[in-house]
Short mmCIF file of C-alpha atoms in Angstrom, two decimals:
data_model
loop_
_atom_site.label_atom_id
_atom_site.label_comp_id
_atom_site.label_asym_id
_atom_site.label_seq_id
_atom_site.Cartn_x
_atom_site.Cartn_y
_atom_site.Cartn_z
CA MET A 1 127.78 102.38 68.82
CA ALA A 2 125.90 101.77 71.95
CA TRP A 3 123.64 99.09 73.59
CA ASP A 4 120.18 98.51 72.12
CA ARG A 5 117.22 97.77 74.21
CA ASN A 6 117.92 94.15 74.49
CA GLN A 7 121.49 94.73 75.38
CA MET A 8 120.40 97.17 78.10
CA ALA A 9 118.14 94.62 79.42
CA ALA A 10 120.69 91.90 79.34
CA ARG A 11 123.00 94.19 81.29
CA ALA A 12 120.26 95.00 83.71
CA ALA A 13 119.74 91.11 84.35
CA LEU A 14 123.30 90.91 85.62
CA GLU A 15 122.01 92.99 88.61
CA LEU A 16 119.83 90.17 89.64
CA GLN A 17 120.96 88.39 92.76
CA ASP A 18 119.98 84.73 93.25
CA GLY A 19 117.14 84.04 95.68
CA THR A 20 115.77 87.61 95.71
CA TYR A 21 112.49 89.09 94.99
CA VAL A 22 112.49 91.76 92.39
CA ASN A 23 110.01 94.18 90.74
CA LEU A 24 110.29 95.04 87.15
CA GLY A 25 108.71 98.22 85.64
CA ILE A 26 107.24 98.66 82.20
CA GLY A 27 109.29 99.21 79.11
CA ILE A 28 112.73 97.88 78.77
CA PRO A 29 112.59 96.27 82.20
CA THR A 30 110.03 93.90 80.92
CA LEU A 31 112.69 92.41 78.53
CA VAL A 32 114.99 91.66 81.60
CA PRO A 33 113.60 88.11 82.21
CA ASN A 34 114.64 86.98 78.84
CA PHE A 35 118.39 87.48 80.02
CA ILE A 36 118.40 86.07 83.55
CA PRO A 37 121.71 84.33 83.92
CA GLU A 38 121.84 80.52 84.31
CA GLY A 39 121.86 79.48 87.90
CA VAL A 40 120.17 82.62 89.15
CA HIS A 41 116.66 82.24 90.41
CA VAL A 42 114.75 85.44 91.15
CA THR A 43 110.94 85.70 92.12
CA LEU A 44 109.33 88.52 90.08
CA GLN A 45 106.72 90.57 91.90
CA SER A 46 103.76 92.12 90.04
CA GLU A 47 102.51 94.90 92.19
CA ASN A 48 98.82 94.22 91.37
CA GLY A 49 99.12 91.17 93.71
CA MET A 50 101.42 88.41 92.67
CA LEU A 51 104.72 86.85 93.49
CA GLY A 52 106.19 84.38 91.00
CA MET A 53 105.22 85.98 87.63
CA GLY A 54 105.46 83.68 84.72
CA PRO A 55 105.84 84.31 80.90
CA PHE A 56 103.10 85.48 78.45
CA PRO A 57 100.39 82.69 78.00
CA ILE A 58 100.25 80.58 74.84
CA ALA A 59 97.48 82.02 72.45
CA GLY A 60 94.20 80.57 73.58
CA THR A 61 95.10 80.20 77.24
CA GLU A 62 94.79 83.96 78.29
CA ASP A 63 93.05 84.30 81.62
CA PRO A 64 91.41 87.78 82.27
CA ASP A 65 91.98 87.21 85.98
CA LEU A 66 95.70 86.91 85.57
CA ILE A 67 97.47 90.09 84.50
CA ASN A 68 100.62 91.93 85.35
CA ALA A 69 101.01 95.63 86.45
CA GLY A 70 100.94 96.60 82.77
CA LYS A 71 97.66 94.91 82.32
CA GLN A 72 99.10 92.36 80.10
CA THR A 73 98.06 88.68 80.22
CA ILE A 74 100.55 86.52 82.05
CA THR A 75 101.05 83.07 83.58
CA GLU A 76 101.69 81.64 86.92
CA LEU A 77 104.51 79.35 88.08
CA PRO A 78 104.64 76.47 90.65
CA ASP A 79 105.70 78.94 93.40
CA THR A 80 103.32 81.66 92.61
CA SER A 81 101.20 83.39 95.30
CA TYR A 82 98.53 85.91 95.06
CA PHE A 83 97.55 88.63 97.55
CA ASP A 84 95.63 91.90 97.76
CA SER A 85 97.01 95.40 96.78
CA ALA A 86 97.42 96.42 100.39
CA THR A 87 99.54 93.47 101.13
CA SER A 88 101.49 93.86 97.88
CA PHE A 89 102.40 97.40 98.74
CA GLY A 90 102.99 96.32 102.33
CA MET A 91 105.92 94.17 101.15
CA ILE A 92 107.18 96.97 98.88
CA ARG A 93 106.94 99.66 101.51
CA GLY A 94 108.25 97.26 104.12
CA GLY A 95 111.55 96.69 102.24
CA LYS A 96 110.97 93.06 101.35
CA ILE A 97 111.52 93.54 97.67
CA ALA A 98 115.36 93.59 97.10
CA MET A 99 115.34 95.54 93.88
CA ALA A 100 113.18 97.36 91.39
CA ILE A 101 114.40 97.85 87.76
CA LEU A 102 112.47 100.83 86.27
CA GLY A 103 112.41 103.14 83.37
CA ALA A 104 113.07 106.74 83.74
CA MET A 105 112.54 110.19 81.92
CA GLU A 106 115.18 111.95 83.99
CA VAL A 107 117.66 110.96 86.74
CA ALA A 108 119.80 113.51 88.72
CA GLU A 109 123.23 113.16 90.21
CA ASN A 110 121.75 112.98 93.77
CA GLY A 111 119.54 110.02 92.84
CA ASP A 112 116.49 111.92 92.12
CA LEU A 113 114.18 110.09 89.79
CA ALA A 114 111.52 111.57 87.38
CA ASN A 115 109.42 109.10 85.57
CA TRP A 116 105.75 109.71 85.97
CA MET A 117 104.56 113.06 84.43
CA ILE A 118 105.45 115.78 81.99
CA PRO A 119 103.59 118.93 82.69
CA GLY A 120 101.40 120.07 80.05
CA LYS A 121 101.16 116.68 78.49
CA LEU A 122 98.61 113.98 79.29
CA VAL A 123 98.94 113.17 82.93
CA LYS A 124 98.43 109.30 83.36
CA GLY A 125 99.45 108.89 86.97
CA MET A 126 102.23 107.42 89.01
CA GLY A 127 100.80 104.05 89.54
CA GLY A 128 103.08 102.19 91.93
CA ALA A 129 106.38 103.92 91.00
CA MET A 130 106.38 106.30 94.05
CA ASP A 131 105.86 103.45 96.40
CA LEU A 132 108.46 101.24 94.79
CA VAL A 133 111.24 103.79 94.75
CA ALA A 134 110.49 104.64 98.37
CA GLY A 135 110.39 101.11 99.58
CA VAL A 136 112.49 98.57 97.72
CA GLY A 137 116.22 97.88 98.77
CA ARG A 138 117.79 98.99 95.56
CA VAL A 139 116.57 100.99 92.53
CA VAL A 140 118.21 100.30 89.16
CA VAL A 141 117.12 102.65 86.22
CA VAL A 142 117.31 101.55 82.68
CA MET A 143 117.00 104.43 80.27
CA ASP A 144 118.22 106.11 77.03
CA HIS A 145 121.02 108.49 78.06
CA THR A 146 119.82 111.36 75.94
CA ASN A 147 116.34 112.39 74.52
CA LYS A 148 115.41 112.47 70.84
CA HIS A 149 116.97 115.94 70.55
CA GLY A 150 120.31 114.58 71.87
CA GLU A 151 119.87 116.34 75.21
CA SER A 152 121.11 114.59 78.46
CA LYS A 153 118.61 112.83 80.63
CA VAL A 154 121.24 112.18 83.28
CA LEU A 155 121.20 115.64 84.90
CA LYS A 156 122.48 117.79 87.83
CA TYR A 157 118.84 118.45 88.86
CA CYS A 158 115.58 116.90 87.50
CA THR A 159 113.37 119.36 85.71
CA LEU A 160 110.27 117.12 85.71
CA PRO A 161 108.01 116.37 88.77
CA LEU A 162 109.80 113.88 90.96
CA THR A 163 108.86 110.37 91.53
CA GLY A 164 111.29 110.08 94.52
CA THR A 165 114.29 111.98 96.01
CA GLY A 166 117.60 110.30 96.27
CA VAL A 167 116.29 107.04 95.34
CA VAL A 168 118.31 105.70 92.40
CA ASN A 169 121.33 103.52 93.09
CA ARG A 170 122.42 102.57 89.58
CA ILE A 171 121.74 103.83 85.98
CA ILE A 172 122.09 101.47 83.03
CA SER A 173 121.83 103.51 79.89
CA ASN A 174 122.58 102.84 76.22
CA LEU A 175 125.88 104.34 76.80
CA GLY A 176 127.03 102.53 80.00
CA VAL A 177 126.60 101.97 83.68
CA LEU A 178 126.77 104.72 86.40
CA ASP A 179 126.37 104.57 90.09
CA VAL A 180 124.96 107.42 92.27
CA VAL A 181 127.77 108.04 94.83
CA GLU A 182 128.78 110.98 97.16
CA GLY A 183 129.10 114.10 95.06
CA GLY A 184 127.73 112.79 91.71
CA LEU A 185 127.81 109.81 89.39
CA LYS A 186 130.62 107.24 89.08
CA ILE A 187 131.18 105.49 85.70
CA VAL A 188 131.11 101.72 86.26
CA GLU A 189 131.07 100.53 82.72
CA LEU A 190 131.03 101.66 79.22
CA ALA A 191 128.66 100.17 76.65
CA ASP A 192 130.11 98.37 73.59
CA GLY A 193 131.99 100.85 71.41
CA VAL A 194 131.32 103.84 73.64
CA THR A 195 134.26 105.83 74.87
CA ASP A 196 134.69 107.43 78.27
CA ALA A 197 134.71 110.95 76.45
CA GLU A 198 131.38 110.04 74.64
CA LEU A 199 129.70 109.09 77.86
CA ARG A 200 130.94 112.16 79.71
CA ALA A 201 129.76 114.47 76.70
CA ALA A 202 126.29 112.89 76.94
CA THR A 203 126.01 113.36 80.78
CA GLU A 204 125.04 116.76 82.31
CA ALA A 205 125.53 115.46 85.84
CA THR A 206 128.69 115.68 87.68
CA ILE A 207 130.93 112.66 87.20
CA VAL A 208 133.28 111.83 90.02
CA ASN A 209 136.29 109.61 89.67
CA MET B 1 69.68 87.69 107.79
CA ASN B 2 69.67 87.32 104.06
CA LYS B 3 72.50 89.01 102.18
CA VAL B 4 71.77 87.53 98.78
CA TYR B 5 69.97 89.62 96.26
CA GLY B 6 68.55 88.87 92.97
CA SER B 7 70.19 91.55 90.87
CA ALA B 8 72.84 94.27 91.10
CA ALA B 9 70.05 96.77 91.07
CA GLU B 10 68.23 95.12 94.03
CA ALA B 11 71.58 94.78 95.86
CA LEU B 12 72.15 98.55 95.63
CA ASP B 13 68.65 99.50 96.54
CA GLY B 14 68.48 102.29 99.04
CA LEU B 15 72.16 102.64 99.18
CA LEU B 16 72.86 105.18 96.45
CA ARG B 17 72.60 108.99 96.66
CA ASP B 18 74.16 111.94 94.96
CA ASP B 19 77.61 113.16 96.10
CA MET B 20 78.59 109.89 97.80
CA LEU B 21 82.09 108.39 98.16
CA ILE B 22 82.29 104.91 96.65
CA ALA B 23 85.28 102.71 97.02
CA ALA B 24 85.71 100.28 94.11
CA GLY B 25 87.88 97.15 93.78
CA GLY B 26 89.75 96.20 90.60
CA PHE B 27 92.92 96.89 88.81
CA GLY B 28 92.66 98.02 85.31
CA LEU B 29 89.72 95.93 84.08
CA CYS B 30 90.77 92.89 86.09
CA GLY B 31 88.36 92.13 88.99
CA ILE B 32 86.23 95.16 88.65
CA PRO B 33 82.52 95.01 89.87
CA GLU B 34 81.16 95.38 86.39
CA LEU B 35 77.66 94.41 87.27
CA LEU B 36 77.34 96.94 90.00
CA LEU B 37 78.95 99.77 87.99
CA ALA B 38 76.30 99.12 85.24
CA ALA B 39 73.47 99.31 87.84
CA ILE B 40 74.99 102.49 89.33
CA ARG B 41 74.81 104.02 85.76
CA ASP B 42 71.28 102.88 85.39
CA SER B 43 70.27 104.42 88.72
CA GLY B 44 71.22 107.93 87.48
CA VAL B 45 72.84 108.95 90.78
CA LYS B 46 75.50 111.67 90.23
CA ASP B 47 78.33 113.75 91.47
CA LEU B 48 79.99 110.68 92.66
CA THR B 49 83.54 110.39 94.04
CA PHE B 50 85.39 107.09 93.31
CA ALA B 51 88.36 105.82 95.14
CA SER B 52 89.47 103.34 92.53
CA ASN B 53 92.94 102.50 91.33
CA ASN B 54 91.95 103.12 87.70
CA ALA B 55 89.05 104.61 85.87
CA GLY B 56 88.36 101.88 83.43
CA VAL B 57 88.32 102.36 79.61
CA ASP B 58 85.92 104.51 77.53
CA ASP B 59 83.17 101.96 77.39
CA PHE B 60 83.82 99.55 80.35
CA GLY B 61 84.38 99.91 84.07
CA ILE B 62 84.13 103.26 85.65
CA GLY B 63 84.34 104.68 82.03
CA ILE B 64 80.64 103.91 81.58
CA LEU B 65 79.78 106.41 84.43
CA LEU B 66 82.12 109.01 82.95
CA GLN B 67 80.23 108.76 79.71
CA THR B 68 77.00 109.74 81.47
CA ARG B 69 78.74 112.53 83.66
CA GLN B 70 77.89 110.89 86.91
CA VAL B 71 81.41 111.05 88.36
CA ARG B 72 82.69 114.38 89.89
CA LYS B 73 85.93 113.20 91.27
CA MET B 74 88.44 110.28 91.02
CA MET B 75 90.92 109.33 93.83
CA SER B 76 93.27 106.99 91.67
CA SER B 77 96.87 106.12 90.75
CA TYR B 78 96.70 105.70 87.12
CA VAL B 79 94.13 106.77 84.57
CA GLY B 80 96.02 106.50 81.31
CA GLU B 81 93.64 104.11 79.48
CA ASN B 82 90.65 106.43 79.25
CA ALA B 83 90.34 109.07 76.53
CA GLU B 84 86.98 110.30 77.85
CA PHE B 85 88.48 110.63 81.35
CA MET B 86 91.30 112.87 79.93
CA ARG B 87 88.84 115.02 77.93
CA GLN B 88 86.80 115.70 81.07
CA TYR B 89 89.78 116.27 83.30
CA LEU B 90 91.54 118.67 80.94
CA SER B 91 88.18 120.65 80.49
CA GLY B 92 87.88 120.97 84.27
CA GLU B 93 84.63 118.89 84.49
CA LEU B 94 86.39 116.18 86.50
CA GLU B 95 88.38 116.44 89.57
CA LEU B 96 91.34 114.10 90.06
CA GLU B 97 93.43 113.25 93.14
CA PHE B 98 96.47 111.25 92.35
CA ASN B 99 97.42 108.73 94.98
CA PRO B 100 100.44 106.42 94.84
CA GLN B 101 99.11 102.97 94.27
CA GLY B 102 100.32 101.64 97.59
CA THR B 103 99.22 104.67 99.47
CA LEU B 104 95.68 104.26 97.92
CA ALA B 105 95.47 100.70 98.95
CA GLU B 106 96.75 101.37 102.46
CA ARG B 107 94.28 104.28 102.84
CA MET B 108 91.51 101.85 102.10
CA ARG B 109 92.82 99.20 104.43
CA ALA B 110 93.47 101.75 107.17
CA GLY B 111 89.95 103.18 106.87
CA GLY B 112 88.46 99.60 107.14
CA CYS B 113 90.66 99.09 110.36
CA GLY B 114 89.57 102.23 112.03
CA ILE B 115 92.90 103.95 111.44
CA PRO B 116 92.20 107.54 110.45
CA GLY B 117 95.93 108.31 109.31
CA PHE B 118 99.33 106.60 108.89
CA TYR B 119 102.84 107.93 107.95
CA THR B 120 104.63 106.61 104.82
CA LYS B 121 107.84 107.48 102.96
CA THR B 122 106.08 107.19 99.65
CA GLY B 123 105.88 110.57 97.93
CA VAL B 124 108.21 112.45 100.21
CA GLY B 125 109.77 115.19 98.22
CA THR B 126 107.27 114.93 95.44
CA GLN B 127 103.92 116.67 94.41
CA VAL B 128 102.07 114.15 96.45
CA ALA B 129 103.72 115.51 99.70
CA GLU B 130 102.54 119.13 99.19
CA GLY B 131 100.27 120.20 102.01
CA LYS B 132 100.62 117.18 104.00
CA GLU B 133 102.15 116.82 107.58
CA HIS B 134 105.78 115.69 107.53
CA LYS B 135 107.20 113.90 110.48
CA GLU B 136 110.65 112.33 111.33
CA PHE B 137 110.99 108.79 112.61
CA ASN B 138 114.39 107.43 113.19
CA GLY B 139 115.95 110.02 111.11
CA GLU B 140 113.83 109.52 108.13
CA THR B 141 111.03 111.84 106.89
CA TYR B 142 107.45 110.45 106.47
CA ILE B 143 104.31 112.10 105.37
CA LEU B 144 100.78 111.70 106.80
CA GLU B 145 98.27 109.94 104.62
CA ARG B 146 94.63 109.63 105.74
CA GLY B 147 92.41 106.49 105.89
CA ILE B 148 89.58 106.43 103.50
CA PHE B 149 86.14 106.00 104.95
CA ALA B 150 83.84 105.37 101.98
CA ASP B 151 80.05 105.57 102.05
CA LEU B 152 79.80 102.44 99.87
CA SER B 153 82.16 99.69 98.71
CA ILE B 154 81.46 97.81 95.42
CA VAL B 155 83.75 94.80 94.89
CA LYS B 156 83.92 91.55 92.85
CA ALA B 157 84.96 88.21 94.09
CA TRP B 158 85.09 84.68 92.45
CA LYS B 159 82.98 82.80 94.97
CA ALA B 160 81.26 83.50 98.22
CA ASP B 161 78.99 81.68 100.40
CA THR B 162 75.64 83.15 101.47
CA THR B 163 77.13 84.76 104.53
CA GLY B 164 79.67 86.67 102.37
CA ASN B 165 82.86 84.69 103.04
CA ALA B 166 84.70 85.35 99.83
CA ILE B 167 87.41 83.86 97.57
CA PHE B 168 89.08 85.85 94.93
CA ARG B 169 90.76 84.32 91.81
CA LYS B 170 94.42 85.06 90.81
CA THR B 171 95.30 88.79 90.30
CA ALA B 172 91.57 89.63 90.19
CA ARG B 173 91.85 90.15 94.07
CA ASN B 174 93.96 93.34 93.86
CA PHE B 175 92.17 96.24 95.43
CA ASN B 176 88.83 94.25 96.31
CA PRO B 177 89.62 93.30 99.89
CA PRO B 178 90.72 96.80 100.99
CA ALA B 179 88.00 98.43 99.08
CA ALA B 180 85.48 96.09 100.56
CA MET B 181 86.80 96.90 104.18
CA CYS B 182 86.67 100.64 104.01
CA GLY B 183 82.97 101.19 103.19
CA LYS B 184 80.15 101.67 105.67
CA VAL B 185 78.28 99.16 103.49
CA CYS B 186 79.77 96.74 101.04
CA VAL B 187 78.07 95.21 98.07
CA MET B 188 79.90 92.35 96.45
CA GLU B 189 79.12 90.63 93.12
CA VAL B 190 80.36 87.19 92.56
CA GLU B 191 80.54 84.62 89.85
CA GLU B 192 79.08 81.89 92.08
CA ILE B 193 77.35 81.83 95.43
CA VAL B 194 77.62 78.61 97.41
CA GLN B 195 76.21 77.34 100.69
CA PRO B 196 78.10 77.74 104.01
CA GLY B 197 80.41 74.88 104.50
CA GLU B 198 81.32 74.59 100.87
CA LEU B 199 84.22 76.84 101.12
CA ASP B 200 87.24 75.82 103.13
CA PRO B 201 87.25 78.16 106.21
CA ASP B 202 90.98 78.17 106.04
CA CYS B 203 90.97 79.59 102.57
CA ILE B 204 88.63 82.52 102.92
CA HIS B 205 90.31 85.68 101.65
CA LEU B 206 87.73 88.09 102.91
CA PRO B 207 85.61 87.11 105.95
CA GLY B 208 81.74 87.82 105.48
CA ILE B 209 81.74 90.49 108.13
CA TYR B 210 82.98 92.96 105.60
CA VAL B 211 80.17 92.03 103.12
CA HIS B 212 76.60 93.23 103.58
CA ARG B 213 74.91 92.38 100.24
CA LEU B 214 75.75 89.82 97.62
CA VAL B 215 74.67 89.23 94.09
CA GLN B 216 75.63 86.45 91.62
CA GLY B 217 75.99 87.35 87.87
CA THR B 218 77.68 86.64 84.68
CA HIS B 219 80.93 88.61 83.95
CA GLU B 220 82.25 89.78 80.70
CA LYS B 221 85.84 90.00 82.29
CA ARG B 222 87.30 91.92 79.37
CA ILE B 223 90.99 91.75 78.68
CA GLU B 224 92.80 95.08 78.35
CA GLN B 225 96.26 93.99 76.93
CA ARG B 226 96.03 90.55 75.35
CA THR B 227 99.66 89.35 75.17
CA VAL B 228 100.75 85.93 74.19
CA ARG B 229 103.82 83.98 73.27
CA ALA B 230 104.48 81.49 70.55
CA ALA B 231 103.36 77.95 71.36
#
């Protein structure tokens, strides 16, 4: 037993602080808005130039001028604002965005993050990921704890090219929640039906108590 | 002084040459200067370097200039949607300089503001930082990134008056203002040209000082990822 994609997104939604501005990456993070707790209002930033991102449009109302950072058609809200890319990354680099929830290929115990390229495979680019991890107040990573071969993606050192060094604050995986602390990772929470021993066995990184 | 031209080809007349650096607006296929890109293809100019966040798709956006091998180098943050791009890149025909998206936007903005370089934390400790000057400010490490000074800017706006004061629509603004700012000459295509006085001066997104030539046209505005929810 472990959390599925929706359960991971629901757990990540508990990280959202009322009244903050947040950026969500592609993949599982895009599911997070489905689980925002009642009474919590967050404003979602889309780094292509929008604050106040709304849900997908109803069929027939798609607007080619209104897309998110994943190039998907979206909608606006009453409090939406639009701006150019330099302004958008100004607010990211300037620390105005409280938190980013992002996917990851690998995370290391010192908070290093790799999520943009696999050498020898198709290189697509880092997009805004390097800017986000360098600039936002808090980085929460949502990821599968192991790869399809069962090998840990929560490592002592990242093996893939880095997106940022020492940038990750919290990891939410299918097996549980870990924080990056002095000396390694600290277990915060176990996923439903996952034991402490199972989480440790799936983690290459140092776990501190 | 007349800034309004009758076609994209006329608006680019005398501005194009081989080996030039062109800054282009747009994010994905949203807000791209599609008419000017088609006119550049038709001109046959080659060995172009594009500073553009993306490279279009195979048959739209900058992709149409890749098909005709008119592009030598891309300065981009994400090029994942273009198979022909990948083929040319992997075979060594096309040069690629990856820029973090915000760094690319700021490099354009900086160039347009006369700033030759700036320090940023983005990319420190990654491949992006290799070969760049590192400097400490207040105990944190930053890298030097350079402003982009393009030979030509091509951008797309929603509406502009005949003096080039421009308004963009929703997320189609994206890279268009910084791209417009960083070129020696900026050519802008719009959906509608209006007379001075018809746009609220308090609501201009890009002042006409940055826009040298204007052309009005009909845009396909292709959607890259059509996503909808149940009614």
